[in-house]
Amino acid sequence: MSEMTCYLNGVGLLAPGVEDWPVFTRIVAGEESHNAAEPARYTPKSLPANERRRASQLVRLAFNSIEQLLELLPTEGYATVFSSSGGDYDIFHKICSALALPEKIVSPTQFHNSVHNAPAGYWSIATGNTHPSTTISAHDYSFVMGLVDAVAQLQGEAENVLLACYDMVPPSPINEVRNVAGPFSTSLLLSARANEHTLCAMDVSVAPRAAQVPSLAIADLETLRLGNASARSLSLLTAIARAEGETELALSNGESLCIGLRYSGFGD
């Protein structure tokens, strides 16, 4: 794959003990301690009242990080990429439990929320954005493949892409076969060209994988990175918070997505 370049203009982030990107940067810098408290139930700001009531736990998780970027979203619209390794485990559990009963009565709202692109649909309703939208799942590689999709679109017709990646903790008994360390959601606002909000340039390519992707210094965040597919993004987010020059994310084929990071000289 040839090197592809894009620009990062905003980060939304939610994790246990991390309510947004500024808090995360302070934790990484050692200016604030990390206390892995569970996030509070979130009420989406952008949804109409009816959809807000119907929004599932997963939709609320996705919206939490996306809505941190509301003031940065381009008024002319933007493509979206939504990515989750497992989707709405809570809804799947409720539907399967209902089907195991003699009556087999499934809630229409739960069925509506069970589709993998439900968060994308809710976001389209919330914003009226009619630009292309993709929803993907790639198991433990869902974040990196979502990033590849978003960056690839920016090499073509897309001027701006919102990437949202999120994974929830499954209820029992699903957690016996798919254990997730904690809830996590991140959203990246990417563009084809730098602008006044640009945090860094990202030069993306594929190379043979290093022996091991470096672990995070904060133990709780490293546990989350290893135990939540969307939290694999923490390697990239930590590198950006520290203004490091490069990082890499593992791909499923034994290679790595190598990401060079530049914080100045965007016009060069």
PDB file of C-alpha atoms in Angstrom:
ATOM      1  CA  MET A   1       0.000   0.000   0.000  1.00  0.00           C
ATOM      2  CA  SER A   2       1.363   3.395  -0.984  1.00  0.00           C
ATOM      3  CA  GLU A   3       1.721   6.008   1.741  1.00  0.00           C
ATOM      4  CA  MET A   4      -1.458   7.979   2.379  1.00  0.00           C
ATOM      5  CA  THR A   5      -1.622  11.304   4.207  1.00  0.00           C
ATOM      6  CA  CYS A   6      -4.484  12.868   6.117  1.00  0.00           C
ATOM      7  CA  TYR A   7      -4.936  15.444   8.881  1.00  0.00           C
ATOM      8  CA  LEU A   8      -6.393  14.990  12.338  1.00  0.00           C
ATOM      9  CA  ASN A   9      -8.554  17.916  13.427  1.00  0.00           C
ATOM     10  CA  GLY A  10     -10.255  16.651  16.570  1.00  0.00           C
ATOM     11  CA  VAL A  11     -10.485  13.727  18.990  1.00  0.00           C
ATOM     12  CA  GLY A  12     -13.436  12.589  21.078  1.00  0.00           C
ATOM     13  CA  LEU A  13     -12.723   9.987  23.738  1.00  0.00           C
ATOM     14  CA  LEU A  14     -14.542   8.109  26.477  1.00  0.00           C
ATOM     15  CA  ALA A  15     -13.152   5.351  28.692  1.00  0.00           C
ATOM     16  CA  PRO A  16     -13.267   4.399  32.361  1.00  0.00           C
ATOM     17  CA  GLY A  17     -11.693   7.361  34.152  1.00  0.00           C
ATOM     18  CA  VAL A  18     -11.339   9.361  30.910  1.00  0.00           C
ATOM     19  CA  GLU A  19     -14.223  11.664  30.037  1.00  0.00           C
ATOM     20  CA  ASP A  20     -12.684  13.408  27.015  1.00  0.00           C
ATOM     21  CA  TRP A  21      -9.499  14.149  25.058  1.00  0.00           C
ATOM     22  CA  PRO A  22      -8.206  16.990  27.301  1.00  0.00           C
ATOM     23  CA  VAL A  23      -8.462  14.728  30.366  1.00  0.00           C
ATOM     24  CA  PHE A  24      -6.605  11.983  28.488  1.00  0.00           C
ATOM     25  CA  THR A  25      -3.765  14.317  27.498  1.00  0.00           C
ATOM     26  CA  ARG A  26      -3.349  15.422  31.122  1.00  0.00           C
ATOM     27  CA  ILE A  27      -3.286  11.803  32.307  1.00  0.00           C
ATOM     28  CA  VAL A  28      -0.678  10.861  29.699  1.00  0.00           C
ATOM     29  CA  ALA A  29       1.430  13.896  30.666  1.00  0.00           C
ATOM     30  CA  GLY A  30       1.327  12.888  34.342  1.00  0.00           C
ATOM     31  CA  GLU A  31      -0.579  16.038  35.278  1.00  0.00           C
ATOM     32  CA  GLU A  32      -3.614  14.086  36.467  1.00  0.00           C
ATOM     33  CA  SER A  33      -3.962  10.626  37.985  1.00  0.00           C
ATOM     34  CA  HIS A  34      -6.062   7.960  36.295  1.00  0.00           C
ATOM     35  CA  ASN A  35      -8.949   6.539  38.298  1.00  0.00           C
ATOM     36  CA  ALA A  36     -10.741   3.916  36.204  1.00  0.00           C
ATOM     37  CA  ALA A  37     -14.299   4.805  37.272  1.00  0.00           C
ATOM     38  CA  GLU A  38     -17.138   3.606  35.044  1.00  0.00           C
ATOM     39  CA  PRO A  39     -18.603   6.336  32.800  1.00  0.00           C
ATOM     40  CA  ALA A  40     -22.044   7.664  33.692  1.00  0.00           C
ATOM     41  CA  ARG A  41     -25.022   6.918  31.427  1.00  0.00           C
ATOM     42  CA  TYR A  42     -24.907   9.439  28.593  1.00  0.00           C
ATOM     43  CA  THR A  43     -27.836  11.349  27.121  1.00  0.00           C
ATOM     44  CA  PRO A  44     -27.230  12.287  23.469  1.00  0.00           C
ATOM     45  CA  LYS A  45     -27.608  16.004  22.831  1.00  0.00           C
ATOM     46  CA  SER A  46     -28.294  15.881  19.100  1.00  0.00           C
ATOM     47  CA  LEU A  47     -31.135  13.359  18.908  1.00  0.00           C
ATOM     48  CA  PRO A  48     -34.815  14.319  18.798  1.00  0.00           C
ATOM     49  CA  ALA A  49     -36.755  13.296  21.910  1.00  0.00           C
ATOM     50  CA  ASN A  50     -38.287  10.114  20.457  1.00  0.00           C
ATOM     51  CA  GLU A  51     -34.969   8.762  19.164  1.00  0.00           C
ATOM     52  CA  ARG A  52     -33.245   9.786  22.389  1.00  0.00           C
ATOM     53  CA  ARG A  53     -35.629   7.561  24.358  1.00  0.00           C
ATOM     54  CA  ARG A  54     -35.051   4.630  21.991  1.00  0.00           C
ATOM     55  CA  ALA A  55     -31.262   4.979  21.897  1.00  0.00           C
ATOM     56  CA  SER A  56     -29.530   1.862  23.168  1.00  0.00           C
ATOM     57  CA  GLN A  57     -26.525   1.679  25.449  1.00  0.00           C
ATOM     58  CA  LEU A  58     -24.228   1.235  22.439  1.00  0.00           C
ATOM     59  CA  VAL A  59     -25.687   4.225  20.585  1.00  0.00           C
ATOM     60  CA  ARG A  60     -25.179   6.360  23.696  1.00  0.00           C
ATOM     61  CA  LEU A  61     -21.581   5.128  23.963  1.00  0.00           C
ATOM     62  CA  ALA A  62     -20.859   6.058  20.345  1.00  0.00           C
ATOM     63  CA  PHE A  63     -22.574   9.449  20.633  1.00  0.00           C
ATOM     64  CA  ASN A  64     -20.589  10.351  23.737  1.00  0.00           C
ATOM     65  CA  SER A  65     -17.286  10.653  21.880  1.00  0.00           C
ATOM     66  CA  ILE A  66     -18.813  11.939  18.633  1.00  0.00           C
ATOM     67  CA  GLU A  67     -20.652  14.799  20.303  1.00  0.00           C
ATOM     68  CA  GLN A  68     -17.417  16.024  21.846  1.00  0.00           C
ATOM     69  CA  LEU A  69     -16.603  17.136  18.286  1.00  0.00           C
ATOM     70  CA  LEU A  70     -19.860  18.984  17.541  1.00  0.00           C
ATOM     71  CA  GLU A  71     -18.240  22.415  17.268  1.00  0.00           C
ATOM     72  CA  LEU A  72     -15.604  21.098  14.857  1.00  0.00           C
ATOM     73  CA  LEU A  73     -17.839  19.220  12.407  1.00  0.00           C
ATOM     74  CA  PRO A  74     -17.781  20.789   8.920  1.00  0.00           C
ATOM     75  CA  THR A  75     -20.998  22.586   8.060  1.00  0.00           C
ATOM     76  CA  GLU A  76     -20.708  21.399   4.450  1.00  0.00           C
ATOM     77  CA  GLY A  77     -21.018  17.784   5.592  1.00  0.00           C
ATOM     78  CA  TYR A  78     -18.635  14.856   5.906  1.00  0.00           C
ATOM     79  CA  ALA A  79     -18.412  11.131   5.247  1.00  0.00           C
ATOM     80  CA  THR A  80     -18.657   8.818   8.247  1.00  0.00           C
ATOM     81  CA  VAL A  81     -17.070   5.507   9.178  1.00  0.00           C
ATOM     82  CA  PHE A  82     -18.541   3.662  12.169  1.00  0.00           C
ATOM     83  CA  SER A  83     -16.685   0.646  13.510  1.00  0.00           C
ATOM     84  CA  SER A  84     -17.352  -1.828  16.310  1.00  0.00           C
ATOM     85  CA  SER A  85     -15.976  -5.309  16.832  1.00  0.00           C
ATOM     86  CA  GLY A  86     -19.186  -6.774  18.232  1.00  0.00           C
ATOM     87  CA  GLY A  87     -22.001  -4.267  18.014  1.00  0.00           C
ATOM     88  CA  ASP A  88     -24.811  -4.104  20.552  1.00  0.00           C
ATOM     89  CA  TYR A  89     -24.251  -7.132  22.785  1.00  0.00           C
ATOM     90  CA  ASP A  90     -26.972  -6.016  25.195  1.00  0.00           C
ATOM     91  CA  ILE A  91     -29.618  -5.974  22.453  1.00  0.00           C
ATOM     92  CA  PHE A  92     -28.425  -9.328  21.079  1.00  0.00           C
ATOM     93  CA  HIS A  93     -28.759 -10.848  24.547  1.00  0.00           C
ATOM     94  CA  LYS A  94     -32.292  -9.504  25.001  1.00  0.00           C
ATOM     95  CA  ILE A  95     -33.425 -10.747  21.590  1.00  0.00           C
ATOM     96  CA  CYS A  96     -31.912 -14.194  22.086  1.00  0.00           C
ATOM     97  CA  SER A  97     -33.483 -14.404  25.545  1.00  0.00           C
ATOM     98  CA  ALA A  98     -36.878 -13.499  24.065  1.00  0.00           C
ATOM     99  CA  LEU A  99     -36.532 -16.111  21.317  1.00  0.00           C
ATOM    100  CA  ALA A 100     -35.780 -18.764  23.944  1.00  0.00           C
ATOM    101  CA  LEU A 101     -39.235 -18.219  25.505  1.00  0.00           C
ATOM    102  CA  PRO A 102     -42.360 -20.027  24.213  1.00  0.00           C
ATOM    103  CA  GLU A 103     -43.971 -16.744  23.043  1.00  0.00           C
ATOM    104  CA  LYS A 104     -40.861 -15.611  21.115  1.00  0.00           C
ATOM    105  CA  ILE A 105     -41.949 -11.972  21.306  1.00  0.00           C
ATOM    106  CA  VAL A 106     -39.197  -9.601  20.189  1.00  0.00           C
ATOM    107  CA  SER A 107     -39.464  -5.896  20.933  1.00  0.00           C
ATOM    108  CA  PRO A 108     -39.640  -3.867  17.677  1.00  0.00           C
ATOM    109  CA  THR A 109     -37.345  -1.255  19.219  1.00  0.00           C
ATOM    110  CA  GLN A 110     -34.779  -3.903  20.141  1.00  0.00           C
ATOM    111  CA  PHE A 111     -34.960  -5.390  16.647  1.00  0.00           C
ATOM    112  CA  HIS A 112     -34.522  -1.889  15.194  1.00  0.00           C
ATOM    113  CA  ASN A 113     -31.436  -1.344  17.377  1.00  0.00           C
ATOM    114  CA  SER A 114     -29.896  -4.743  16.641  1.00  0.00           C
ATOM    115  CA  VAL A 115     -28.542  -3.899  13.189  1.00  0.00           C
ATOM    116  CA  HIS A 116     -24.827  -3.162  13.114  1.00  0.00           C
ATOM    117  CA  ASN A 117     -25.270   0.278  11.551  1.00  0.00           C
ATOM    118  CA  ALA A 118     -27.801   1.491  14.142  1.00  0.00           C
ATOM    119  CA  PRO A 119     -25.415   4.147  15.570  1.00  0.00           C
ATOM    120  CA  ALA A 120     -24.775   5.447  12.047  1.00  0.00           C
ATOM    121  CA  GLY A 121     -28.521   5.634  11.440  1.00  0.00           C
ATOM    122  CA  TYR A 122     -29.120   7.537  14.656  1.00  0.00           C
ATOM    123  CA  TRP A 123     -26.324   9.965  13.770  1.00  0.00           C
ATOM    124  CA  SER A 124     -27.843  10.559  10.339  1.00  0.00           C
ATOM    125  CA  ILE A 125     -31.189  11.318  11.993  1.00  0.00           C
ATOM    126  CA  ALA A 126     -29.513  13.623  14.511  1.00  0.00           C
ATOM    127  CA  THR A 127     -27.589  15.671  11.970  1.00  0.00           C
ATOM    128  CA  GLY A 128     -29.336  15.265   8.621  1.00  0.00           C
ATOM    129  CA  ASN A 129     -25.924  14.469   7.139  1.00  0.00           C
ATOM    130  CA  THR A 130     -26.446  12.799   3.743  1.00  0.00           C
ATOM    131  CA  HIS A 131     -22.817  12.093   2.855  1.00  0.00           C
ATOM    132  CA  PRO A 132     -21.634   8.478   2.453  1.00  0.00           C
ATOM    133  CA  SER A 133     -21.533   6.318   5.569  1.00  0.00           C
ATOM    134  CA  THR A 134     -19.831   2.976   6.185  1.00  0.00           C
ATOM    135  CA  THR A 135     -20.216   0.666   9.177  1.00  0.00           C
ATOM    136  CA  ILE A 136     -17.706  -2.139   9.600  1.00  0.00           C
ATOM    137  CA  SER A 137     -16.671  -4.902  11.967  1.00  0.00           C
ATOM    138  CA  ALA A 138     -13.253  -6.561  11.894  1.00  0.00           C
ATOM    139  CA  HIS A 139     -13.105  -8.284  15.301  1.00  0.00           C
ATOM    140  CA  ASP A 140      -9.965  -7.172  17.184  1.00  0.00           C
ATOM    141  CA  TYR A 141      -8.824  -5.108  14.189  1.00  0.00           C
ATOM    142  CA  SER A 142     -11.978  -2.978  13.941  1.00  0.00           C
ATOM    143  CA  PHE A 143     -10.287   0.321  14.812  1.00  0.00           C
ATOM    144  CA  VAL A 144      -7.345  -0.073  12.471  1.00  0.00           C
ATOM    145  CA  MET A 145      -9.577  -1.181   9.587  1.00  0.00           C
ATOM    146  CA  GLY A 146     -11.928   1.722  10.260  1.00  0.00           C
ATOM    147  CA  LEU A 147      -8.927   4.035  10.113  1.00  0.00           C
ATOM    148  CA  VAL A 148      -7.764   2.489   6.823  1.00  0.00           C
ATOM    149  CA  ASP A 149     -11.254   2.985   5.372  1.00  0.00           C
ATOM    150  CA  ALA A 150     -11.394   6.617   6.504  1.00  0.00           C
ATOM    151  CA  VAL A 151      -7.902   7.504   5.269  1.00  0.00           C
ATOM    152  CA  ALA A 152      -8.535   5.775   1.921  1.00  0.00           C
ATOM    153  CA  GLN A 153     -11.704   7.831   1.380  1.00  0.00           C
ATOM    154  CA  LEU A 154      -9.669  11.002   1.928  1.00  0.00           C
ATOM    155  CA  GLN A 155      -7.385  10.012  -0.956  1.00  0.00           C
ATOM    156  CA  GLY A 156     -10.424  10.088  -3.235  1.00  0.00           C
ATOM    157  CA  GLU A 157     -13.464  12.363  -3.230  1.00  0.00           C
ATOM    158  CA  ALA A 158     -13.982  12.830   0.514  1.00  0.00           C
ATOM    159  CA  GLU A 159     -12.801  16.130   2.001  1.00  0.00           C
ATOM    160  CA  ASN A 160     -13.688  15.255   5.612  1.00  0.00           C
ATOM    161  CA  VAL A 161     -14.360  11.946   7.377  1.00  0.00           C
ATOM    162  CA  LEU A 162     -15.643  11.309  10.878  1.00  0.00           C
ATOM    163  CA  LEU A 163     -14.366   7.977  12.232  1.00  0.00           C
ATOM    164  CA  ALA A 164     -16.221   6.621  15.279  1.00  0.00           C
ATOM    165  CA  CYS A 165     -15.118   3.400  16.957  1.00  0.00           C
ATOM    166  CA  TYR A 166     -16.758   1.935  20.062  1.00  0.00           C
ATOM    167  CA  ASP A 167     -17.215  -1.318  21.984  1.00  0.00           C
ATOM    168  CA  MET A 168     -19.319  -2.099  25.028  1.00  0.00           C
ATOM    169  CA  VAL A 169     -19.033  -4.718  27.766  1.00  0.00           C
ATOM    170  CA  PRO A 170     -21.245  -7.749  26.961  1.00  0.00           C
ATOM    171  CA  PRO A 171     -23.703  -9.097  29.520  1.00  0.00           C
ATOM    172  CA  SER A 172     -23.558 -12.679  30.756  1.00  0.00           C
ATOM    173  CA  PRO A 173     -23.388 -15.244  29.191  1.00  0.00           C
ATOM    174  CA  ILE A 174     -21.934 -13.505  26.118  1.00  0.00           C
ATOM    175  CA  ASN A 175     -19.010 -12.267  28.211  1.00  0.00           C
ATOM    176  CA  GLU A 176     -17.940 -15.881  28.711  1.00  0.00           C
ATOM    177  CA  VAL A 177     -16.909 -16.056  25.044  1.00  0.00           C
ATOM    178  CA  ARG A 178     -16.231 -12.366  24.327  1.00  0.00           C
ATOM    179  CA  ASN A 179     -14.769 -10.695  27.379  1.00  0.00           C
ATOM    180  CA  VAL A 180     -14.353  -6.910  27.056  1.00  0.00           C
ATOM    181  CA  ALA A 181     -12.280  -5.087  29.670  1.00  0.00           C
ATOM    182  CA  GLY A 182     -14.447  -1.959  29.812  1.00  0.00           C
ATOM    183  CA  PRO A 183     -16.519   0.420  27.657  1.00  0.00           C
ATOM    184  CA  PHE A 184     -14.622   2.551  25.169  1.00  0.00           C
ATOM    185  CA  SER A 185     -15.477   5.042  22.453  1.00  0.00           C
ATOM    186  CA  THR A 186     -13.322   7.301  20.329  1.00  0.00           C
ATOM    187  CA  SER A 187     -14.050   9.587  17.396  1.00  0.00           C
ATOM    188  CA  LEU A 188     -11.518  11.162  15.047  1.00  0.00           C
ATOM    189  CA  LEU A 189     -12.270  14.034  12.685  1.00  0.00           C
ATOM    190  CA  LEU A 190     -10.003  13.624   9.652  1.00  0.00           C
ATOM    191  CA  SER A 191      -9.543  15.762   6.557  1.00  0.00           C
ATOM    192  CA  ALA A 192      -7.737  15.708   3.224  1.00  0.00           C
ATOM    193  CA  ARG A 193      -6.171  19.105   3.897  1.00  0.00           C
ATOM    194  CA  ALA A 194      -4.906  20.881   7.002  1.00  0.00           C
ATOM    195  CA  ASN A 195      -6.991  23.632   8.546  1.00  0.00           C
ATOM    196  CA  GLU A 196      -6.950  25.901  11.607  1.00  0.00           C
ATOM    197  CA  HIS A 197      -8.006  23.011  13.874  1.00  0.00           C
ATOM    198  CA  THR A 198      -5.356  20.532  12.720  1.00  0.00           C
ATOM    199  CA  LEU A 199      -3.600  18.703  15.563  1.00  0.00           C
ATOM    200  CA  CYS A 200      -1.230  16.697  13.377  1.00  0.00           C
ATOM    201  CA  ALA A 201      -0.631  15.184   9.970  1.00  0.00           C
ATOM    202  CA  MET A 202      -0.755  11.401   9.678  1.00  0.00           C
ATOM    203  CA  ASP A 203       1.357   9.638   7.051  1.00  0.00           C
ATOM    204  CA  VAL A 204      -0.026   6.101   6.826  1.00  0.00           C
ATOM    205  CA  SER A 205       1.658   3.060   5.249  1.00  0.00           C
ATOM    206  CA  VAL A 206       1.930  -0.710   5.694  1.00  0.00           C
ATOM    207  CA  ALA A 207       5.125  -2.517   6.721  1.00  0.00           C
ATOM    208  CA  PRO A 208       6.150  -5.822   8.335  1.00  0.00           C
ATOM    209  CA  ARG A 209       5.100  -5.904  11.966  1.00  0.00           C
ATOM    210  CA  ALA A 210       7.598  -5.168  14.701  1.00  0.00           C
ATOM    211  CA  ALA A 211       8.202  -7.921  17.231  1.00  0.00           C
ATOM    212  CA  GLN A 212       5.666  -6.358  19.580  1.00  0.00           C
ATOM    213  CA  VAL A 213       3.509  -3.245  19.595  1.00  0.00           C
ATOM    214  CA  PRO A 214       4.769  -1.151  22.527  1.00  0.00           C
ATOM    215  CA  SER A 215       2.631  -1.334  25.667  1.00  0.00           C
ATOM    216  CA  LEU A 216       1.218   1.717  27.438  1.00  0.00           C
ATOM    217  CA  ALA A 217       2.873   2.986  30.601  1.00  0.00           C
ATOM    218  CA  ILE A 218      -0.411   3.334  32.514  1.00  0.00           C
ATOM    219  CA  ALA A 219      -1.429  -0.184  33.577  1.00  0.00           C
ATOM    220  CA  ASP A 220      -5.217   0.364  33.557  1.00  0.00           C
ATOM    221  CA  LEU A 221      -5.115   1.824  30.054  1.00  0.00           C
ATOM    222  CA  GLU A 222      -2.903  -1.003  28.809  1.00  0.00           C
ATOM    223  CA  THR A 223      -5.402  -3.531  30.205  1.00  0.00           C
ATOM    224  CA  LEU A 224      -8.160  -1.676  28.366  1.00  0.00           C
ATOM    225  CA  ARG A 225      -6.117  -1.537  25.143  1.00  0.00           C
ATOM    226  CA  LEU A 226      -5.626  -5.289  25.208  1.00  0.00           C
ATOM    227  CA  GLY A 227      -9.188  -6.042  26.309  1.00  0.00           C
ATOM    228  CA  ASN A 228     -11.323  -3.820  24.084  1.00  0.00           C
ATOM    229  CA  ALA A 229     -10.922  -3.879  20.296  1.00  0.00           C
ATOM    230  CA  SER A 230     -11.747  -0.176  19.901  1.00  0.00           C
ATOM    231  CA  ALA A 231      -9.229   0.694  22.609  1.00  0.00           C
ATOM    232  CA  ARG A 232      -6.437  -0.564  20.335  1.00  0.00           C
ATOM    233  CA  SER A 233      -6.616   3.077  19.237  1.00  0.00           C
ATOM    234  CA  LEU A 234      -4.912   4.054  22.507  1.00  0.00           C
ATOM    235  CA  SER A 235      -1.503   3.348  20.963  1.00  0.00           C
ATOM    236  CA  LEU A 236      -2.147   6.054  18.374  1.00  0.00           C
ATOM    237  CA  LEU A 237      -3.874   8.442  20.782  1.00  0.00           C
ATOM    238  CA  THR A 238      -1.065   8.169  23.324  1.00  0.00           C
ATOM    239  CA  ALA A 239       1.547   8.876  20.654  1.00  0.00           C
ATOM    240  CA  ILE A 240      -0.364  11.993  19.585  1.00  0.00           C
ATOM    241  CA  ALA A 241      -0.850  13.174  23.173  1.00  0.00           C
ATOM    242  CA  ARG A 242       2.917  12.873  23.678  1.00  0.00           C
ATOM    243  CA  ALA A 243       3.710  14.501  20.318  1.00  0.00           C
ATOM    244  CA  GLU A 244       5.694  11.425  19.279  1.00  0.00           C
ATOM    245  CA  GLY A 245       6.870  11.059  15.708  1.00  0.00           C
ATOM    246  CA  GLU A 246       5.435   7.648  14.863  1.00  0.00           C
ATOM    247  CA  THR A 247       3.478   4.652  16.043  1.00  0.00           C
ATOM    248  CA  GLU A 248       2.050   1.461  14.593  1.00  0.00           C
ATOM    249  CA  LEU A 249      -1.120  -0.591  14.819  1.00  0.00           C
ATOM    250  CA  ALA A 250      -1.229  -4.347  14.230  1.00  0.00           C
ATOM    251  CA  LEU A 251      -3.066  -5.662  11.168  1.00  0.00           C
ATOM    252  CA  SER A 252      -4.582  -9.141  10.991  1.00  0.00           C
ATOM    253  CA  ASN A 253      -2.182 -10.378   8.283  1.00  0.00           C
ATOM    254  CA  GLY A 254       1.006 -10.082  10.335  1.00  0.00           C
ATOM    255  CA  GLU A 255       1.811  -6.592   9.064  1.00  0.00           C
ATOM    256  CA  SER A 256       1.437  -3.207  10.759  1.00  0.00           C
ATOM    257  CA  LEU A 257      -0.177   0.043   9.840  1.00  0.00           C
ATOM    258  CA  CYS A 258       2.698   2.481  10.361  1.00  0.00           C
ATOM    259  CA  ILE A 259       1.669   6.043  11.140  1.00  0.00           C
ATOM    260  CA  GLY A 260       4.100   8.928  10.936  1.00  0.00           C
ATOM    261  CA  LEU A 261       2.982  11.965  12.910  1.00  0.00           C
ATOM    262  CA  ARG A 262       3.865  15.574  12.050  1.00  0.00           C
ATOM    263  CA  TYR A 263       2.860  18.573  14.127  1.00  0.00           C
ATOM    264  CA  SER A 264       4.068  21.393  11.899  1.00  0.00           C
ATOM    265  CA  GLY A 265       4.995  22.120   8.283  1.00  0.00           C
ATOM    266  CA  PHE A 266       1.595  21.042   6.975  1.00  0.00           C
ATOM    267  CA  GLY A 267       2.013  23.129   3.865  1.00  0.00           C
ATOM    268  CA  ASP A 268       5.330  21.525   2.900  1.00  0.00           C
TER     269      ASP A 268
END
